[in-house]
Amino acid sequence: MIADAGSNPFELGVATELFGLRRPELDRPWYDFALCTPEPETRMHHGFFTLSGVGDLSEVETADTVIVPNRPDPEEPPSPAVLDAVRRAAARGARLVSFCTGAFTLAAAGVLDGRRATTHWRWTSAFERMFPAVELQPDVLFVADGNVYTAAGSAAALDLGLHLIRTDHGAEVANAVSRRLVFTAHREGGQRQFIDQPVPAVADTSLAPLLDWARAHLDQPLTVTGLADRAGVSPATLHRRFQSELGTTPLGWLTTERVALACRLLERGESGLDHIARRSGLGTATNLRLQLKRSTGLTPSSYRRRFTLSPSPA
């Protein structure tokens, strides 16, 4: 694993925990793990940590797997020495891995061109602008494309690391490592459930009263024609306004709002999927499951376990 100036020590800790610890309970050869840096001393994470006494970039030359450093400022170019080391590793067929904004390092080295990859949702716009030749997949925890692997965020490094162990040693060993970590071997869903979803600004104020009214009546059978009549416009005009101001269709907006309401009801601990489906306007428990899975990647029971609000202390 390469560490560079400003890198986040969390990812370094994940890699060390997964690949660098001895695991005698597995009774099999484990990884030969090494850290390396382009400088003898490397200040990490705003200077909170200083890494020294590890190898230099010559360690990369013989490694079967190379984990690249994440970027504290993804738009700042990585070290030229690091990029050269990554390019040489790619040329000889080494497996390349990035955690979080480390995808910017791989992309800057040119090894992601024409490949699928992911990075942290906060930086997807910058990544797409800087590296249009990369097929970015923003809704997943990690991506495997040939011998190049990218993880979405810091915690997703655990998901990707366990996937690599599963690939190298099988599911049973990966499950044993996950149990030791007290971490699930397979996380459900992807980045979608963690991305901020701000309510879009409505430039055309004529839509605002309609949206407020519709939110208050999501449990009722709303139609595009009915919404258009309430707004005093034709259905075609309503479609154009929704597409222009909200970037979606009236039915698409209604579904999004209904799923959001269903999520809030699940988080509050309301019981009965049929009850929640009726209250949110999704109709049936089957449709609730379908729409929630499409939106968050989770089943209702998984969503409830993950996000149910804890009761406030008395």
PDB file of C-alpha atoms in Angstrom:
ATOM      1  CA  MET A   1       0.000   0.000   0.000  1.00  0.00           C
ATOM      2  CA  ILE A   2       1.247   3.451  -0.962  1.00  0.00           C
ATOM      3  CA  ALA A   3       0.711   6.315   1.487  1.00  0.00           C
ATOM      4  CA  ASP A   4       1.226   9.903   0.392  1.00  0.00           C
ATOM      5  CA  ALA A   5       1.090  13.365   1.912  1.00  0.00           C
ATOM      6  CA  GLY A   6      -2.319  14.111   3.420  1.00  0.00           C
ATOM      7  CA  SER A   7      -3.675  10.584   3.006  1.00  0.00           C
ATOM      8  CA  ASN A   8      -6.418   9.441   5.374  1.00  0.00           C
ATOM      9  CA  PRO A   9      -5.049   6.951   7.956  1.00  0.00           C
ATOM     10  CA  PHE A  10      -8.415   5.184   8.154  1.00  0.00           C
ATOM     11  CA  GLU A  11      -7.883   3.529   4.762  1.00  0.00           C
ATOM     12  CA  LEU A  12      -4.340   2.639   5.794  1.00  0.00           C
ATOM     13  CA  GLY A  13      -5.733   1.022   8.934  1.00  0.00           C
ATOM     14  CA  VAL A  14      -8.319  -0.925   6.934  1.00  0.00           C
ATOM     15  CA  ALA A  15      -5.661  -2.350   4.619  1.00  0.00           C
ATOM     16  CA  THR A  16      -3.360  -3.171   7.540  1.00  0.00           C
ATOM     17  CA  GLU A  17      -6.167  -4.904   9.430  1.00  0.00           C
ATOM     18  CA  LEU A  18      -7.318  -6.939   6.437  1.00  0.00           C
ATOM     19  CA  PHE A  19      -4.038  -7.864   4.795  1.00  0.00           C
ATOM     20  CA  GLY A  20      -1.263  -7.136   7.283  1.00  0.00           C
ATOM     21  CA  LEU A  21      -2.323  -8.976  10.449  1.00  0.00           C
ATOM     22  CA  ARG A  22      -1.245 -12.549  11.099  1.00  0.00           C
ATOM     23  CA  ARG A  23      -4.230 -14.891  11.095  1.00  0.00           C
ATOM     24  CA  PRO A  24      -3.090 -18.193  12.597  1.00  0.00           C
ATOM     25  CA  GLU A  25      -6.688 -19.299  13.090  1.00  0.00           C
ATOM     26  CA  LEU A  26      -7.002 -19.652   9.308  1.00  0.00           C
ATOM     27  CA  ASP A  27      -4.072 -22.071   9.055  1.00  0.00           C
ATOM     28  CA  ARG A  28      -3.037 -20.932   5.587  1.00  0.00           C
ATOM     29  CA  PRO A  29      -0.449 -18.604   4.058  1.00  0.00           C
ATOM     30  CA  TRP A  30      -1.602 -14.998   4.293  1.00  0.00           C
ATOM     31  CA  TYR A  31      -0.645 -11.803   2.487  1.00  0.00           C
ATOM     32  CA  ASP A  32       2.869 -10.356   2.557  1.00  0.00           C
ATOM     33  CA  PHE A  33       1.813  -6.772   3.276  1.00  0.00           C
ATOM     34  CA  ALA A  34       4.043  -3.689   3.111  1.00  0.00           C
ATOM     35  CA  LEU A  35       3.564   0.053   3.392  1.00  0.00           C
ATOM     36  CA  CYS A  36       5.606   2.435   1.291  1.00  0.00           C
ATOM     37  CA  THR A  37       5.850   6.183   0.745  1.00  0.00           C
ATOM     38  CA  PRO A  38       7.513   8.478  -1.805  1.00  0.00           C
ATOM     39  CA  GLU A  39       9.317  10.374   1.015  1.00  0.00           C
ATOM     40  CA  PRO A  40      11.127   9.116   4.161  1.00  0.00           C
ATOM     41  CA  GLU A  41       8.561  10.937   6.337  1.00  0.00           C
ATOM     42  CA  THR A  42       4.968  11.457   5.266  1.00  0.00           C
ATOM     43  CA  ARG A  43       2.577  13.761   7.123  1.00  0.00           C
ATOM     44  CA  MET A  44      -0.939  12.357   6.929  1.00  0.00           C
ATOM     45  CA  HIS A  45      -4.389  13.802   7.536  1.00  0.00           C
ATOM     46  CA  HIS A  46      -3.585  17.475   8.129  1.00  0.00           C
ATOM     47  CA  GLY A  47      -0.426  16.584  10.009  1.00  0.00           C
ATOM     48  CA  PHE A  48      -2.193  14.601  12.750  1.00  0.00           C
ATOM     49  CA  PHE A  49      -0.042  11.573  11.898  1.00  0.00           C
ATOM     50  CA  THR A  50       3.489  11.184  10.581  1.00  0.00           C
ATOM     51  CA  LEU A  51       4.440   7.925   8.874  1.00  0.00           C
ATOM     52  CA  SER A  52       8.121   6.958   8.856  1.00  0.00           C
ATOM     53  CA  GLY A  53      10.282   3.864   8.923  1.00  0.00           C
ATOM     54  CA  VAL A  54       8.529   2.173   5.994  1.00  0.00           C
ATOM     55  CA  GLY A  55       9.778   1.262   2.536  1.00  0.00           C
ATOM     56  CA  ASP A  56      10.068   3.521  -0.478  1.00  0.00           C
ATOM     57  CA  LEU A  57       8.288   3.168  -3.818  1.00  0.00           C
ATOM     58  CA  SER A  58      10.632   0.391  -4.925  1.00  0.00           C
ATOM     59  CA  GLU A  59       8.285  -1.889  -2.919  1.00  0.00           C
ATOM     60  CA  VAL A  60       5.700  -1.358  -5.657  1.00  0.00           C
ATOM     61  CA  GLU A  61       7.888  -2.895  -8.337  1.00  0.00           C
ATOM     62  CA  THR A  62       7.330  -6.503  -7.195  1.00  0.00           C
ATOM     63  CA  ALA A  63       3.897  -6.286  -5.581  1.00  0.00           C
ATOM     64  CA  ASP A  64       1.073  -8.438  -6.963  1.00  0.00           C
ATOM     65  CA  THR A  65      -1.505  -5.973  -5.589  1.00  0.00           C
ATOM     66  CA  VAL A  66      -0.963  -2.214  -5.252  1.00  0.00           C
ATOM     67  CA  ILE A  67      -3.313  -0.075  -3.131  1.00  0.00           C
ATOM     68  CA  VAL A  68      -2.966   3.570  -4.138  1.00  0.00           C
ATOM     69  CA  PRO A  69      -3.298   6.563  -1.792  1.00  0.00           C
ATOM     70  CA  ASN A  70      -6.509   8.537  -1.466  1.00  0.00           C
ATOM     71  CA  ARG A  71      -6.419  12.271  -2.131  1.00  0.00           C
ATOM     72  CA  PRO A  72      -7.163  14.824   0.638  1.00  0.00           C
ATOM     73  CA  ASP A  73      -7.942  17.308  -2.154  1.00  0.00           C
ATOM     74  CA  PRO A  74      -8.997  15.176  -5.115  1.00  0.00           C
ATOM     75  CA  GLU A  75      -8.502  18.031  -7.574  1.00  0.00           C
ATOM     76  CA  GLU A  76      -4.846  18.475  -6.578  1.00  0.00           C
ATOM     77  CA  PRO A  77      -2.547  16.369  -8.801  1.00  0.00           C
ATOM     78  CA  PRO A  78      -0.986  13.329  -7.092  1.00  0.00           C
ATOM     79  CA  SER A  79       2.769  12.984  -6.671  1.00  0.00           C
ATOM     80  CA  PRO A  80       4.487  12.359 -10.052  1.00  0.00           C
ATOM     81  CA  ALA A  81       6.561   9.629  -8.405  1.00  0.00           C
ATOM     82  CA  VAL A  82       3.402   7.865  -7.235  1.00  0.00           C
ATOM     83  CA  LEU A  83       1.815   8.139 -10.684  1.00  0.00           C
ATOM     84  CA  ASP A  84       4.913   6.681 -12.337  1.00  0.00           C
ATOM     85  CA  ALA A  85       4.926   3.772  -9.864  1.00  0.00           C
ATOM     86  CA  VAL A  86       1.231   3.085 -10.521  1.00  0.00           C
ATOM     87  CA  ARG A  87       1.747   3.166 -14.306  1.00  0.00           C
ATOM     88  CA  ARG A  88       4.629   0.700 -14.080  1.00  0.00           C
ATOM     89  CA  ALA A  89       2.539  -1.609 -11.877  1.00  0.00           C
ATOM     90  CA  ALA A  90      -0.313  -1.449 -14.391  1.00  0.00           C
ATOM     91  CA  ALA A  91       2.037  -2.177 -17.286  1.00  0.00           C
ATOM     92  CA  ARG A  92       3.229  -5.412 -15.695  1.00  0.00           C
ATOM     93  CA  GLY A  93      -0.305  -6.536 -14.824  1.00  0.00           C
ATOM     94  CA  ALA A  94      -0.448  -5.914 -11.075  1.00  0.00           C
ATOM     95  CA  ARG A  95      -3.848  -5.755  -9.404  1.00  0.00           C
ATOM     96  CA  LEU A  96      -4.662  -2.103  -8.661  1.00  0.00           C
ATOM     97  CA  VAL A  97      -6.924  -1.024  -5.802  1.00  0.00           C
ATOM     98  CA  SER A  98      -8.230   2.364  -4.662  1.00  0.00           C
ATOM     99  CA  PHE A  99     -10.241   3.361  -1.609  1.00  0.00           C
ATOM    100  CA  CYS A 100     -12.488   6.455  -1.630  1.00  0.00           C
ATOM    101  CA  THR A 101     -10.777   9.325  -3.521  1.00  0.00           C
ATOM    102  CA  GLY A 102      -7.911   7.022  -4.449  1.00  0.00           C
ATOM    103  CA  ALA A 103      -9.837   6.596  -7.708  1.00  0.00           C
ATOM    104  CA  PHE A 104      -8.523  10.064  -8.613  1.00  0.00           C
ATOM    105  CA  THR A 105      -4.978   8.687  -8.306  1.00  0.00           C
ATOM    106  CA  LEU A 106      -5.744   5.751 -10.610  1.00  0.00           C
ATOM    107  CA  ALA A 107      -7.521   8.023 -13.079  1.00  0.00           C
ATOM    108  CA  ALA A 108      -4.677  10.549 -13.074  1.00  0.00           C
ATOM    109  CA  ALA A 109      -2.303   7.691 -13.891  1.00  0.00           C
ATOM    110  CA  GLY A 110      -4.491   6.870 -16.895  1.00  0.00           C
ATOM    111  CA  VAL A 111      -5.289   3.313 -15.829  1.00  0.00           C
ATOM    112  CA  LEU A 112      -9.054   3.865 -15.546  1.00  0.00           C
ATOM    113  CA  ASP A 113      -9.643   5.124 -19.084  1.00  0.00           C
ATOM    114  CA  GLY A 114     -12.388   3.034 -20.680  1.00  0.00           C
ATOM    115  CA  ARG A 115     -13.038   1.203 -17.404  1.00  0.00           C
ATOM    116  CA  ARG A 116     -15.862   1.223 -14.886  1.00  0.00           C
ATOM    117  CA  ALA A 117     -15.008   2.775 -11.516  1.00  0.00           C
ATOM    118  CA  THR A 118     -16.514   4.458  -8.485  1.00  0.00           C
ATOM    119  CA  THR A 119     -15.533   7.050  -5.912  1.00  0.00           C
ATOM    120  CA  HIS A 120     -17.145   8.857  -2.980  1.00  0.00           C
ATOM    121  CA  TRP A 121     -20.516  10.363  -3.922  1.00  0.00           C
ATOM    122  CA  ARG A 122     -19.388  13.806  -2.759  1.00  0.00           C
ATOM    123  CA  TRP A 123     -16.752  13.926  -5.506  1.00  0.00           C
ATOM    124  CA  THR A 124     -18.597  12.340  -8.431  1.00  0.00           C
ATOM    125  CA  SER A 125     -19.198  15.633 -10.279  1.00  0.00           C
ATOM    126  CA  ALA A 126     -15.540  16.622 -10.028  1.00  0.00           C
ATOM    127  CA  PHE A 127     -14.461  13.143 -11.103  1.00  0.00           C
ATOM    128  CA  GLU A 128     -16.712  13.145 -14.168  1.00  0.00           C
ATOM    129  CA  ARG A 129     -15.475  16.600 -15.145  1.00  0.00           C
ATOM    130  CA  MET A 130     -11.801  15.689 -14.756  1.00  0.00           C
ATOM    131  CA  PHE A 131     -11.903  12.164 -16.193  1.00  0.00           C
ATOM    132  CA  PRO A 132     -14.619  11.869 -18.865  1.00  0.00           C
ATOM    133  CA  ALA A 133     -12.984   8.741 -20.328  1.00  0.00           C
ATOM    134  CA  VAL A 134     -13.872   6.767 -17.161  1.00  0.00           C
ATOM    135  CA  GLU A 135     -17.285   5.100 -16.848  1.00  0.00           C
ATOM    136  CA  LEU A 136     -18.196   6.279 -13.356  1.00  0.00           C
ATOM    137  CA  GLN A 137     -20.742   4.234 -11.400  1.00  0.00           C
ATOM    138  CA  PRO A 138     -21.817   6.440  -8.480  1.00  0.00           C
ATOM    139  CA  ASP A 139     -24.431   4.169  -6.838  1.00  0.00           C
ATOM    140  CA  VAL A 140     -22.285   1.223  -5.726  1.00  0.00           C
ATOM    141  CA  LEU A 141     -19.972   0.407  -2.836  1.00  0.00           C
ATOM    142  CA  PHE A 142     -17.196  -0.885  -5.065  1.00  0.00           C
ATOM    143  CA  VAL A 143     -16.451  -1.797  -8.672  1.00  0.00           C
ATOM    144  CA  ALA A 144     -14.305  -4.607 -10.061  1.00  0.00           C
ATOM    145  CA  ASP A 145     -13.224  -4.119 -13.681  1.00  0.00           C
ATOM    146  CA  GLY A 146     -10.649  -6.673 -14.710  1.00  0.00           C
ATOM    147  CA  ASN A 147      -7.692  -6.330 -12.353  1.00  0.00           C
ATOM    148  CA  VAL A 148      -8.643  -2.788 -11.242  1.00  0.00           C
ATOM    149  CA  TYR A 149     -10.806  -2.327  -8.130  1.00  0.00           C
ATOM    150  CA  THR A 150     -12.258   0.914  -6.766  1.00  0.00           C
ATOM    151  CA  ALA A 151     -14.180   1.445  -3.498  1.00  0.00           C
ATOM    152  CA  ALA A 152     -16.648   4.283  -2.994  1.00  0.00           C
ATOM    153  CA  GLY A 153     -15.730   5.613   0.440  1.00  0.00           C
ATOM    154  CA  SER A 154     -13.612   5.009   3.512  1.00  0.00           C
ATOM    155  CA  ALA A 155     -15.931   2.412   5.038  1.00  0.00           C
ATOM    156  CA  ALA A 156     -16.492   0.838   1.628  1.00  0.00           C
ATOM    157  CA  ALA A 157     -12.783  -0.049   1.754  1.00  0.00           C
ATOM    158  CA  LEU A 158     -13.833  -2.825   4.142  1.00  0.00           C
ATOM    159  CA  ASP A 159     -16.381  -4.113   1.635  1.00  0.00           C
ATOM    160  CA  LEU A 160     -13.843  -4.130  -1.172  1.00  0.00           C
ATOM    161  CA  GLY A 161     -11.108  -5.616   1.013  1.00  0.00           C
ATOM    162  CA  LEU A 162     -13.358  -8.511   2.023  1.00  0.00           C
ATOM    163  CA  HIS A 163     -14.270  -9.008  -1.624  1.00  0.00           C
ATOM    164  CA  LEU A 164     -10.571  -9.312  -2.495  1.00  0.00           C
ATOM    165  CA  ILE A 165     -10.101 -11.851   0.315  1.00  0.00           C
ATOM    166  CA  ARG A 166     -13.141 -13.743  -0.956  1.00  0.00           C
ATOM    167  CA  THR A 167     -11.673 -13.696  -4.468  1.00  0.00           C
ATOM    168  CA  ASP A 168      -8.272 -14.909  -3.251  1.00  0.00           C
ATOM    169  CA  HIS A 169      -9.268 -17.343  -0.486  1.00  0.00           C
ATOM    170  CA  GLY A 170     -12.969 -18.148  -0.870  1.00  0.00           C
ATOM    171  CA  ALA A 171     -16.158 -17.188   0.957  1.00  0.00           C
ATOM    172  CA  GLU A 172     -15.464 -19.220   4.100  1.00  0.00           C
ATOM    173  CA  VAL A 173     -12.202 -17.407   4.791  1.00  0.00           C
ATOM    174  CA  ALA A 174     -13.747 -14.017   3.981  1.00  0.00           C
ATOM    175  CA  ASN A 175     -16.581 -14.764   6.411  1.00  0.00           C
ATOM    176  CA  ALA A 176     -14.074 -15.728   9.114  1.00  0.00           C
ATOM    177  CA  VAL A 177     -12.234 -12.426   8.652  1.00  0.00           C
ATOM    178  CA  SER A 178     -15.495 -10.470   8.713  1.00  0.00           C
ATOM    179  CA  ARG A 179     -16.513 -12.176  11.966  1.00  0.00           C
ATOM    180  CA  ARG A 180     -13.197 -11.196  13.534  1.00  0.00           C
ATOM    181  CA  LEU A 181     -13.801  -7.626  12.377  1.00  0.00           C
ATOM    182  CA  VAL A 182     -17.418  -7.766  13.657  1.00  0.00           C
ATOM    183  CA  PHE A 183     -18.413  -6.523  10.208  1.00  0.00           C
ATOM    184  CA  THR A 184     -20.891  -7.999   7.767  1.00  0.00           C
ATOM    185  CA  ALA A 185     -19.328  -9.931   4.912  1.00  0.00           C
ATOM    186  CA  HIS A 186     -21.933  -8.592   2.451  1.00  0.00           C
ATOM    187  CA  ARG A 187     -23.483  -5.153   2.883  1.00  0.00           C
ATOM    188  CA  GLU A 188     -26.802  -4.590   1.171  1.00  0.00           C
ATOM    189  CA  GLY A 189     -27.416  -1.583  -1.014  1.00  0.00           C
ATOM    190  CA  GLY A 190     -24.958   0.991  -2.293  1.00  0.00           C
ATOM    191  CA  GLN A 191     -24.050   4.643  -2.008  1.00  0.00           C
ATOM    192  CA  ARG A 192     -27.567   5.727  -2.919  1.00  0.00           C
ATOM    193  CA  GLN A 193     -28.783   5.311   0.661  1.00  0.00           C
ATOM    194  CA  PHE A 194     -26.094   7.662   1.988  1.00  0.00           C
ATOM    195  CA  ILE A 195     -26.266  10.490  -0.573  1.00  0.00           C
ATOM    196  CA  ASP A 196     -27.825  13.758   0.512  1.00  0.00           C
ATOM    197  CA  GLN A 197     -31.086  14.314  -1.362  1.00  0.00           C
ATOM    198  CA  PRO A 198     -31.806  18.052  -1.127  1.00  0.00           C
ATOM    199  CA  VAL A 199     -35.235  19.218  -2.220  1.00  0.00           C
ATOM    200  CA  PRO A 200     -34.714  20.990  -5.558  1.00  0.00           C
ATOM    201  CA  ALA A 201     -35.396  24.698  -5.684  1.00  0.00           C
ATOM    202  CA  VAL A 202     -38.566  25.491  -7.625  1.00  0.00           C
ATOM    203  CA  ALA A 203     -37.852  28.452  -9.850  1.00  0.00           C
ATOM    204  CA  ASP A 204     -41.418  28.591 -11.199  1.00  0.00           C
ATOM    205  CA  THR A 205     -43.390  29.510  -8.090  1.00  0.00           C
ATOM    206  CA  SER A 206     -46.605  28.344  -9.726  1.00  0.00           C
ATOM    207  CA  LEU A 207     -45.528  24.767  -8.977  1.00  0.00           C
ATOM    208  CA  ALA A 208     -44.827  25.336  -5.274  1.00  0.00           C
ATOM    209  CA  PRO A 209     -48.444  25.321  -4.038  1.00  0.00           C
ATOM    210  CA  LEU A 210     -49.176  22.201  -6.090  1.00  0.00           C
ATOM    211  CA  LEU A 211     -46.174  20.373  -4.657  1.00  0.00           C
ATOM    212  CA  ASP A 212     -47.099  21.333  -1.102  1.00  0.00           C
ATOM    213  CA  TRP A 213     -50.679  20.163  -1.643  1.00  0.00           C
ATOM    214  CA  ALA A 214     -49.567  16.880  -3.220  1.00  0.00           C
ATOM    215  CA  ARG A 215     -47.153  16.150  -0.332  1.00  0.00           C
ATOM    216  CA  ALA A 216     -50.086  16.536   2.074  1.00  0.00           C
ATOM    217  CA  HIS A 217     -52.196  14.083   0.058  1.00  0.00           C
ATOM    218  CA  LEU A 218     -49.737  11.354  -0.902  1.00  0.00           C
ATOM    219  CA  ASP A 219     -52.046   8.705   0.525  1.00  0.00           C
ATOM    220  CA  GLN A 220     -54.708   9.610  -2.034  1.00  0.00           C
ATOM    221  CA  PRO A 221     -54.936   8.332  -5.660  1.00  0.00           C
ATOM    222  CA  LEU A 222     -53.207  11.231  -7.427  1.00  0.00           C
ATOM    223  CA  THR A 223     -53.036  11.357 -11.228  1.00  0.00           C
ATOM    224  CA  VAL A 224     -51.239  13.598 -13.692  1.00  0.00           C
ATOM    225  CA  THR A 225     -54.576  14.786 -15.035  1.00  0.00           C
ATOM    226  CA  GLY A 226     -55.814  15.587 -11.528  1.00  0.00           C
ATOM    227  CA  LEU A 227     -52.627  17.485 -10.688  1.00  0.00           C
ATOM    228  CA  ALA A 228     -52.818  19.395 -13.970  1.00  0.00           C
ATOM    229  CA  ASP A 229     -56.465  20.354 -13.284  1.00  0.00           C
ATOM    230  CA  ARG A 230     -55.487  21.587  -9.825  1.00  0.00           C
ATOM    231  CA  ALA A 231     -52.655  23.674 -11.318  1.00  0.00           C
ATOM    232  CA  GLY A 232     -54.965  25.007 -14.035  1.00  0.00           C
ATOM    233  CA  VAL A 233     -52.802  23.744 -16.906  1.00  0.00           C
ATOM    234  CA  SER A 234     -52.875  20.912 -19.400  1.00  0.00           C
ATOM    235  CA  PRO A 235     -51.138  17.610 -18.603  1.00  0.00           C
ATOM    236  CA  ALA A 236     -48.575  18.358 -21.337  1.00  0.00           C
ATOM    237  CA  THR A 237     -47.774  21.748 -19.787  1.00  0.00           C
ATOM    238  CA  LEU A 238     -47.462  20.173 -16.351  1.00  0.00           C
ATOM    239  CA  HIS A 239     -45.002  17.623 -17.757  1.00  0.00           C
ATOM    240  CA  ARG A 240     -42.903  20.402 -19.280  1.00  0.00           C
ATOM    241  CA  ARG A 241     -42.828  22.361 -16.023  1.00  0.00           C
ATOM    242  CA  PHE A 242     -41.826  19.325 -13.975  1.00  0.00           C
ATOM    243  CA  GLN A 243     -39.070  18.439 -16.433  1.00  0.00           C
ATOM    244  CA  SER A 244     -37.827  22.037 -16.561  1.00  0.00           C
ATOM    245  CA  GLU A 245     -37.949  22.832 -12.862  1.00  0.00           C
ATOM    246  CA  LEU A 246     -37.471  19.444 -11.191  1.00  0.00           C
ATOM    247  CA  GLY A 247     -35.798  17.347 -13.863  1.00  0.00           C
ATOM    248  CA  THR A 248     -38.396  14.583 -13.584  1.00  0.00           C
ATOM    249  CA  THR A 249     -41.972  13.702 -14.540  1.00  0.00           C
ATOM    250  CA  PRO A 250     -44.994  14.271 -12.285  1.00  0.00           C
ATOM    251  CA  LEU A 251     -45.305  10.524 -11.665  1.00  0.00           C
ATOM    252  CA  GLY A 252     -41.576  10.243 -11.047  1.00  0.00           C
ATOM    253  CA  TRP A 253     -41.770  13.048  -8.483  1.00  0.00           C
ATOM    254  CA  LEU A 254     -44.782  11.437  -6.787  1.00  0.00           C
ATOM    255  CA  THR A 255     -42.987   8.103  -6.499  1.00  0.00           C
ATOM    256  CA  THR A 256     -39.896   9.757  -5.025  1.00  0.00           C
ATOM    257  CA  GLU A 257     -41.976  11.630  -2.463  1.00  0.00           C
ATOM    258  CA  ARG A 258     -43.933   8.512  -1.545  1.00  0.00           C
ATOM    259  CA  VAL A 259     -40.777   6.453  -1.069  1.00  0.00           C
ATOM    260  CA  ALA A 260     -39.306   9.243   1.078  1.00  0.00           C
ATOM    261  CA  LEU A 261     -42.446   9.217   3.249  1.00  0.00           C
ATOM    262  CA  ALA A 262     -42.317   5.426   3.522  1.00  0.00           C
ATOM    263  CA  CYS A 263     -38.684   5.684   4.633  1.00  0.00           C
ATOM    264  CA  ARG A 264     -39.603   8.169   7.351  1.00  0.00           C
ATOM    265  CA  LEU A 265     -42.395   5.884   8.574  1.00  0.00           C
ATOM    266  CA  LEU A 266     -40.004   2.929   8.680  1.00  0.00           C
ATOM    267  CA  GLU A 267     -37.430   4.979  10.602  1.00  0.00           C
ATOM    268  CA  ARG A 268     -40.074   5.991  13.125  1.00  0.00           C
ATOM    269  CA  GLY A 269     -40.840   2.346  13.789  1.00  0.00           C
ATOM    270  CA  GLU A 270     -44.359   2.234  12.371  1.00  0.00           C
ATOM    271  CA  SER A 271     -45.350  -1.389  11.841  1.00  0.00           C
ATOM    272  CA  GLY A 272     -47.114  -3.226   9.063  1.00  0.00           C
ATOM    273  CA  LEU A 273     -45.900  -2.874   5.483  1.00  0.00           C
ATOM    274  CA  ASP A 274     -49.468  -2.698   4.167  1.00  0.00           C
ATOM    275  CA  HIS A 275     -50.188   0.156   6.589  1.00  0.00           C
ATOM    276  CA  ILE A 276     -47.022   2.025   5.537  1.00  0.00           C
ATOM    277  CA  ALA A 277     -47.778   1.394   1.857  1.00  0.00           C
ATOM    278  CA  ARG A 278     -51.274   2.882   2.251  1.00  0.00           C
ATOM    279  CA  ARG A 279     -50.068   5.901   4.228  1.00  0.00           C
ATOM    280  CA  SER A 280     -47.354   6.680   1.728  1.00  0.00           C
ATOM    281  CA  GLY A 281     -49.546   6.142  -1.303  1.00  0.00           C
ATOM    282  CA  LEU A 282     -47.529   3.197  -2.615  1.00  0.00           C
ATOM    283  CA  GLY A 283     -50.640   1.036  -2.379  1.00  0.00           C
ATOM    284  CA  THR A 284     -49.387  -2.422  -1.528  1.00  0.00           C
ATOM    285  CA  ALA A 285     -46.554  -3.993   0.425  1.00  0.00           C
ATOM    286  CA  THR A 286     -45.314  -5.525  -2.834  1.00  0.00           C
ATOM    287  CA  ASN A 287     -45.003  -2.131  -4.501  1.00  0.00           C
ATOM    288  CA  LEU A 288     -43.397  -0.697  -1.352  1.00  0.00           C
ATOM    289  CA  ARG A 289     -40.723  -3.405  -1.466  1.00  0.00           C
ATOM    290  CA  LEU A 290     -40.143  -2.817  -5.180  1.00  0.00           C
ATOM    291  CA  GLN A 291     -39.869   0.967  -4.989  1.00  0.00           C
ATOM    292  CA  LEU A 292     -37.732   0.970  -1.828  1.00  0.00           C
ATOM    293  CA  LYS A 293     -35.329  -1.536  -3.375  1.00  0.00           C
ATOM    294  CA  ARG A 294     -35.039   0.596  -6.519  1.00  0.00           C
ATOM    295  CA  SER A 295     -34.457   3.776  -4.532  1.00  0.00           C
ATOM    296  CA  THR A 296     -32.140   2.627  -1.741  1.00  0.00           C
ATOM    297  CA  GLY A 297     -31.004  -0.853  -2.701  1.00  0.00           C
ATOM    298  CA  LEU A 298     -32.498  -2.188   0.556  1.00  0.00           C
ATOM    299  CA  THR A 299     -35.544  -4.235   1.509  1.00  0.00           C
ATOM    300  CA  PRO A 300     -37.954  -2.677   4.025  1.00  0.00           C
ATOM    301  CA  SER A 301     -36.689  -4.940   6.822  1.00  0.00           C
ATOM    302  CA  SER A 302     -33.057  -4.105   6.022  1.00  0.00           C
ATOM    303  CA  TYR A 303     -33.863  -0.403   5.853  1.00  0.00           C
ATOM    304  CA  ARG A 304     -35.681  -0.557   9.179  1.00  0.00           C
ATOM    305  CA  ARG A 305     -32.762  -2.347  10.875  1.00  0.00           C
ATOM    306  CA  ARG A 306     -30.276   0.133   9.438  1.00  0.00           C
ATOM    307  CA  PHE A 307     -32.080   3.396  10.071  1.00  0.00           C
ATOM    308  CA  THR A 308     -34.739   3.001  12.791  1.00  0.00           C
ATOM    309  CA  LEU A 309     -34.478   5.983  15.101  1.00  0.00           C
ATOM    310  CA  SER A 310     -33.463   5.154  18.670  1.00  0.00           C
ATOM    311  CA  PRO A 311     -35.911   6.369  21.292  1.00  0.00           C
ATOM    312  CA  SER A 312     -34.820   9.509  23.120  1.00  0.00           C
ATOM    313  CA  PRO A 313     -33.693   8.966  26.718  1.00  0.00           C
ATOM    314  CA  ALA A 314     -36.317   9.774  29.324  1.00  0.00           C
TER     315      ALA A 314
END
